[in-house]
GROMACS .gro file of C-alpha atoms in nm:
model
  253
    1UNK     CA    1   4.403 -16.280  -1.285
    2UNK     CA    2   4.591 -16.603  -1.371
    3UNK     CA    3   4.961 -16.605  -1.278
    4UNK     CA    4   5.207 -16.488  -1.541
    5UNK     CA    5   5.377 -16.783  -1.707
    6UNK     CA    6   5.753 -16.801  -1.744
    7UNK     CA    7   5.723 -17.050  -2.031
    8UNK     CA    8   5.582 -16.838  -2.312
    9UNK     CA    9   5.557 -16.946  -2.676
   10UNK     CA   10   5.840 -16.707  -2.758
   11UNK     CA   11   6.067 -16.856  -2.491
   12UNK     CA   12   5.987 -17.210  -2.604
   13UNK     CA   13   6.074 -17.119  -2.962
   14UNK     CA   14   6.401 -16.964  -2.847
   15UNK     CA   15   6.495 -17.269  -2.641
   16UNK     CA   16   6.414 -17.518  -2.915
   17UNK     CA   17   6.602 -17.313  -3.171
   18UNK     CA   18   6.919 -17.275  -2.965
   19UNK     CA   19   7.213 -17.357  -3.197
   20UNK     CA   20   7.422 -17.664  -3.110
   21UNK     CA   21   7.173 -17.792  -2.853
   22UNK     CA   22   7.161 -18.174  -2.876
   23UNK     CA   23   6.837 -18.328  -3.001
   24UNK     CA   24   6.604 -18.424  -2.715
   25UNK     CA   25   6.782 -18.194  -2.469
   26UNK     CA   26   6.563 -17.883  -2.475
   27UNK     CA   27   6.259 -18.024  -2.297
   28UNK     CA   28   6.431 -18.214  -2.017
   29UNK     CA   29   6.671 -17.924  -1.951
   30UNK     CA   30   6.372 -17.692  -1.929
   31UNK     CA   31   6.193 -17.933  -1.696
   32UNK     CA   32   6.491 -17.960  -1.462
   33UNK     CA   33   6.542 -17.584  -1.455
   34UNK     CA   34   6.175 -17.524  -1.374
   35UNK     CA   35   6.188 -17.787  -1.100
   36UNK     CA   36   6.488 -17.627  -0.930
   37UNK     CA   37   6.329 -17.282  -0.971
   38UNK     CA   38   6.026 -17.425  -0.788
   39UNK     CA   39   5.795 -17.374  -1.086
   40UNK     CA   40   5.664 -17.731  -1.124
   41UNK     CA   41   5.327 -17.631  -1.266
   42UNK     CA   42   5.494 -17.510  -1.585
   43UNK     CA   43   5.648 -17.851  -1.657
   44UNK     CA   44   5.321 -17.985  -1.796
   45UNK     CA   45   5.324 -17.709  -2.060
   46UNK     CA   46   5.676 -17.805  -2.169
   47UNK     CA   47   5.591 -18.174  -2.190
   48UNK     CA   48   5.273 -18.119  -2.391
   49UNK     CA   49   5.469 -17.904  -2.635
   50UNK     CA   50   5.735 -18.174  -2.672
   51UNK     CA   51   5.494 -18.458  -2.748
   52UNK     CA   52   5.300 -18.240  -2.991
   53UNK     CA   53   5.589 -18.068  -3.171
   54UNK     CA   54   5.873 -18.317  -3.130
   55UNK     CA   55   6.213 -18.336  -2.960
   56UNK     CA   56   6.406 -18.131  -3.214
   57UNK     CA   57   6.400 -17.774  -3.340
   58UNK     CA   58   6.146 -17.841  -3.619
   59UNK     CA   59   5.778 -17.918  -3.568
   60UNK     CA   60   5.722 -18.288  -3.633
   61UNK     CA   61   5.460 -18.470  -3.427
   62UNK     CA   62   5.631 -18.777  -3.279
   63UNK     CA   63   5.481 -19.124  -3.291
   64UNK     CA   64   5.406 -19.328  -2.981
   65UNK     CA   65   5.756 -19.472  -2.944
   66UNK     CA   66   5.921 -19.131  -2.959
   67UNK     CA   67   5.661 -18.985  -2.723
   68UNK     CA   68   5.751 -19.263  -2.481
   69UNK     CA   69   6.118 -19.174  -2.517
   70UNK     CA   70   6.038 -18.809  -2.447
   71UNK     CA   71   5.843 -18.876  -2.128
   72UNK     CA   72   6.098 -19.125  -1.999
   73UNK     CA   73   6.386 -18.885  -2.058
   74UNK     CA   74   6.201 -18.605  -1.888
   75UNK     CA   75   6.106 -18.826  -1.593
   76UNK     CA   76   6.461 -18.952  -1.553
   77UNK     CA   77   6.602 -18.599  -1.573
   78UNK     CA   78   6.374 -18.489  -1.289
   79UNK     CA   79   6.479 -18.793  -1.083
   80UNK     CA   80   6.848 -18.720  -1.146
   81UNK     CA   81   6.799 -18.357  -1.049
   82UNK     CA   82   6.663 -18.458  -0.708
   83UNK     CA   83   7.003 -18.509  -0.537
   84UNK     CA   84   7.118 -18.158  -0.628
   85UNK     CA   85   6.790 -17.966  -0.643
   86UNK     CA   86   6.599 -18.127  -0.360
   87UNK     CA   87   6.364 -18.424  -0.337
   88UNK     CA   88   6.054 -18.217  -0.247
   89UNK     CA   89   6.092 -18.015  -0.567
   90UNK     CA   90   6.144 -18.333  -0.769
   91UNK     CA   91   5.828 -18.484  -0.619
   92UNK     CA   92   5.620 -18.182  -0.722
   93UNK     CA   93   5.779 -18.177  -1.068
   94UNK     CA   94   5.716 -18.546  -1.131
   95UNK     CA   95   5.353 -18.522  -1.026
   96UNK     CA   96   5.307 -18.221  -1.251
   97UNK     CA   97   5.452 -18.424  -1.537
   98UNK     CA   98   5.226 -18.718  -1.454
   99UNK     CA   99   4.918 -18.493  -1.462
  100UNK     CA  100   4.994 -18.416  -1.828
  101UNK     CA  101   5.097 -18.768  -1.931
  102UNK     CA  102   4.849 -18.990  -2.119
  103UNK     CA  103   4.798 -19.329  -1.946
  104UNK     CA  104   4.961 -19.508  -2.239
  105UNK     CA  105   5.290 -19.329  -2.163
  106UNK     CA  106   5.307 -19.404  -1.790
  107UNK     CA  107   5.549 -19.651  -1.632
  108UNK     CA  108   5.342 -19.729  -1.327
  109UNK     CA  109   5.485 -19.830  -0.987
  110UNK     CA  110   5.547 -20.201  -0.937
  111UNK     CA  111   5.554 -20.246  -1.312
  112UNK     CA  112   5.837 -20.234  -1.562
  113UNK     CA  113   6.091 -19.964  -1.486
  114UNK     CA  114   6.300 -19.886  -1.795
  115UNK     CA  115   6.582 -19.759  -1.574
  116UNK     CA  116   6.620 -20.103  -1.409
  117UNK     CA  117   6.691 -19.909  -1.087
  118UNK     CA  118   6.476 -20.148  -0.878
  119UNK     CA  119   6.708 -20.428  -0.992
  120UNK     CA  120   7.008 -20.219  -0.883
  121UNK     CA  121   6.851 -20.191  -0.541
  122UNK     CA  122   6.731 -20.547  -0.488
  123UNK     CA  123   6.924 -20.778  -0.719
  124UNK     CA  124   7.266 -20.629  -0.797
  125UNK     CA  125   7.540 -20.650  -0.532
  126UNK     CA  126   7.584 -20.315  -0.362
  127UNK     CA  127   7.957 -20.322  -0.434
  128UNK     CA  128   7.890 -20.337  -0.810
  129UNK     CA  129   7.654 -20.039  -0.800
  130UNK     CA  130   7.893 -19.832  -0.588
  131UNK     CA  131   8.183 -19.923  -0.818
  132UNK     CA  132   7.981 -19.801  -1.117
  133UNK     CA  133   7.909 -19.480  -0.930
  134UNK     CA  134   8.275 -19.428  -0.848
  135UNK     CA  135   8.369 -19.471  -1.214
  136UNK     CA  136   8.110 -19.212  -1.311
  137UNK     CA  137   8.236 -18.973  -1.042
  138UNK     CA  138   8.596 -19.023  -1.152
  139UNK     CA  139   8.500 -18.945  -1.511
  140UNK     CA  140   8.321 -18.625  -1.408
  141UNK     CA  141   8.609 -18.489  -1.202
  142UNK     CA  142   8.899 -18.640  -1.393
  143UNK     CA  143   9.241 -18.604  -1.232
  144UNK     CA  144   9.103 -18.422  -0.927
  145UNK     CA  145   8.837 -18.683  -0.841
  146UNK     CA  146   9.030 -18.836  -0.550
  147UNK     CA  147   9.090 -18.493  -0.401
  148UNK     CA  148   8.724 -18.396  -0.435
  149UNK     CA  149   8.599 -18.715  -0.269
  150UNK     CA  150   8.865 -18.685   0.002
  151UNK     CA  151   8.746 -18.332   0.080
  152UNK     CA  152   8.392 -18.461   0.125
  153UNK     CA  153   8.514 -18.742   0.349
  154UNK     CA  154   8.693 -18.479   0.562
  155UNK     CA  155   8.408 -18.228   0.572
  156UNK     CA  156   8.356 -18.278   0.945
  157UNK     CA  157   8.166 -18.601   0.888
  158UNK     CA  158   8.239 -18.888   0.653
  159UNK     CA  159   7.863 -18.907   0.596
  160UNK     CA  160   7.896 -18.644   0.323
  161UNK     CA  161   8.122 -18.874   0.122
  162UNK     CA  162   7.885 -19.164   0.185
  163UNK     CA  163   7.595 -18.953   0.056
  164UNK     CA  164   7.787 -18.869  -0.261
  165UNK     CA  165   7.876 -19.235  -0.321
  166UNK     CA  166   7.513 -19.342  -0.283
  167UNK     CA  167   7.393 -19.061  -0.509
  168UNK     CA  168   7.640 -19.145  -0.784
  169UNK     CA  169   7.594 -19.519  -0.749
  170UNK     CA  170   7.219 -19.556  -0.739
  171UNK     CA  171   7.099 -19.241  -0.916
  172UNK     CA  172   7.346 -19.065  -1.143
  173UNK     CA  173   7.553 -19.349  -1.291
  174UNK     CA  174   7.246 -19.531  -1.420
  175UNK     CA  175   7.254 -19.449  -1.792
  176UNK     CA  176   6.972 -19.668  -1.921
  177UNK     CA  177   6.758 -19.366  -2.014
  178UNK     CA  178   6.991 -19.067  -2.013
  179UNK     CA  179   7.348 -19.103  -2.137
  180UNK     CA  180   7.645 -18.990  -1.931
  181UNK     CA  181   7.666 -18.659  -2.119
  182UNK     CA  182   7.289 -18.602  -2.089
  183UNK     CA  183   7.317 -18.670  -1.716
  184UNK     CA  184   7.590 -18.409  -1.692
  185UNK     CA  185   7.363 -18.163  -1.875
  186UNK     CA  186   7.096 -18.230  -1.611
  187UNK     CA  187   7.341 -18.150  -1.333
  188UNK     CA  188   7.446 -17.825  -1.499
  189UNK     CA  189   7.080 -17.728  -1.548
  190UNK     CA  190   7.010 -17.797  -1.182
  191UNK     CA  191   7.311 -17.605  -1.053
  192UNK     CA  192   7.288 -17.283  -1.256
  193UNK     CA  193   6.972 -17.156  -1.078
  194UNK     CA  194   7.130 -17.217  -0.737
  195UNK     CA  195   7.435 -16.987  -0.775
  196UNK     CA  196   7.688 -17.249  -0.666
  197UNK     CA  197   7.985 -17.167  -0.891
  198UNK     CA  198   8.235 -17.415  -0.747
  199UNK     CA  199   8.006 -17.713  -0.805
  200UNK     CA  200   7.890 -17.579  -1.141
  201UNK     CA  201   8.248 -17.541  -1.265
  202UNK     CA  202   8.315 -17.906  -1.184
  203UNK     CA  203   8.010 -18.029  -1.369
  204UNK     CA  204   8.073 -17.808  -1.672
  205UNK     CA  205   8.404 -17.993  -1.699
  206UNK     CA  206   8.216 -18.317  -1.637
  207UNK     CA  207   8.008 -18.257  -1.950
  208UNK     CA  208   8.326 -18.228  -2.154
  209UNK     CA  209   8.480 -18.531  -1.985
  210UNK     CA  210   8.172 -18.733  -2.080
  211UNK     CA  211   8.210 -18.643  -2.446
  212UNK     CA  212   8.002 -18.330  -2.498
  213UNK     CA  213   8.145 -18.058  -2.720
  214UNK     CA  214   8.221 -17.707  -2.599
  215UNK     CA  215   7.947 -17.578  -2.831
  216UNK     CA  216   7.690 -17.816  -2.680
  217UNK     CA  217   7.781 -17.717  -2.325
  218UNK     CA  218   7.756 -17.349  -2.414
  219UNK     CA  219   7.413 -17.415  -2.564
  220UNK     CA  220   7.295 -17.592  -2.248
  221UNK     CA  221   7.423 -17.304  -2.036
  222UNK     CA  222   7.250 -17.044  -2.253
  223UNK     CA  223   6.915 -17.223  -2.248
  224UNK     CA  224   6.914 -17.254  -1.869
  225UNK     CA  225   7.015 -16.891  -1.820
  226UNK     CA  226   6.732 -16.779  -2.051
  227UNK     CA  227   6.480 -16.965  -1.835
  228UNK     CA  228   6.631 -16.831  -1.513
  229UNK     CA  229   6.623 -16.474  -1.641
  230UNK     CA  230   6.263 -16.516  -1.757
  231UNK     CA  231   6.178 -16.622  -1.400
  232UNK     CA  232   6.335 -16.307  -1.257
  233UNK     CA  233   6.693 -16.406  -1.177
  234UNK     CA  234   6.957 -16.142  -1.249
  235UNK     CA  235   7.322 -16.060  -1.200
  236UNK     CA  236   7.379 -15.914  -0.852
  237UNK     CA  237   7.662 -15.688  -0.746
  238UNK     CA  238   7.824 -15.627  -0.410
  239UNK     CA  239   7.597 -15.332  -0.334
  240UNK     CA  240   7.291 -15.559  -0.319
  241UNK     CA  241   7.259 -15.732   0.022
  242UNK     CA  242   7.020 -15.998  -0.103
  243UNK     CA  243   6.815 -16.104  -0.398
  244UNK     CA  244   6.755 -16.379  -0.647
  245UNK     CA  245   7.038 -16.413  -0.892
  246UNK     CA  246   7.409 -16.471  -0.939
  247UNK     CA  247   7.697 -16.308  -0.752
  248UNK     CA  248   7.953 -16.388  -1.019
  249UNK     CA  249   7.999 -16.522  -1.371
  250UNK     CA  250   7.780 -16.820  -1.456
  251UNK     CA  251   8.042 -17.077  -1.556
  252UNK     CA  252   8.194 -16.902  -1.850
  253UNK     CA  253   8.365 -17.139  -2.093
   0.00000   0.00000   0.00000
């Protein structure tokens, strides 16, 4: 028998119809959640639905330009999820997405990258990229940003702080495809399945600091939890020694 799919038509309809969810968010949030849940094969289904039915809650087949926007946003979301969800999972997710992508919607290697990230790496002074990353980090964490970075620098090795600076500089602070608030949504979607409440709390606040409304953040949270629960995650209590789920509240607002 074929494996049971998490992404059913009913779940897709529920995700797309989530009140207050920003336009274009449902498909890349679903893709990121599936990637972190290690369900990359289901990403192709989500993408095909998006380019057939459109990025909003109503069925409207998008034209080529909007299809290109959809695939680029989804690709970039999976790239931005890599630092928090794991590069191996991102690799599998991106190749699953590519398998479903028509050739006319591919941005091939060594060609034009709409993120301009290759230019960041080879042409832009490193100091400028790292400064951009620090500004993004400061915006996420607000008045506690210096304390958070200092804690990482004093984690037993300053390499943790260096890793964070590189991640924010070269990956997360690039907003050519996904805006700052959309990037924060990606981080929330990647953290919820991992049951890391301290980090999730910080990035929930980061969404708000980057201009998202409380209603939008609640909608993002609800969509990701729906997907996690459909995959088998559940609330765990202290009597359960192990399992796949959450030990506490999932970033209540």
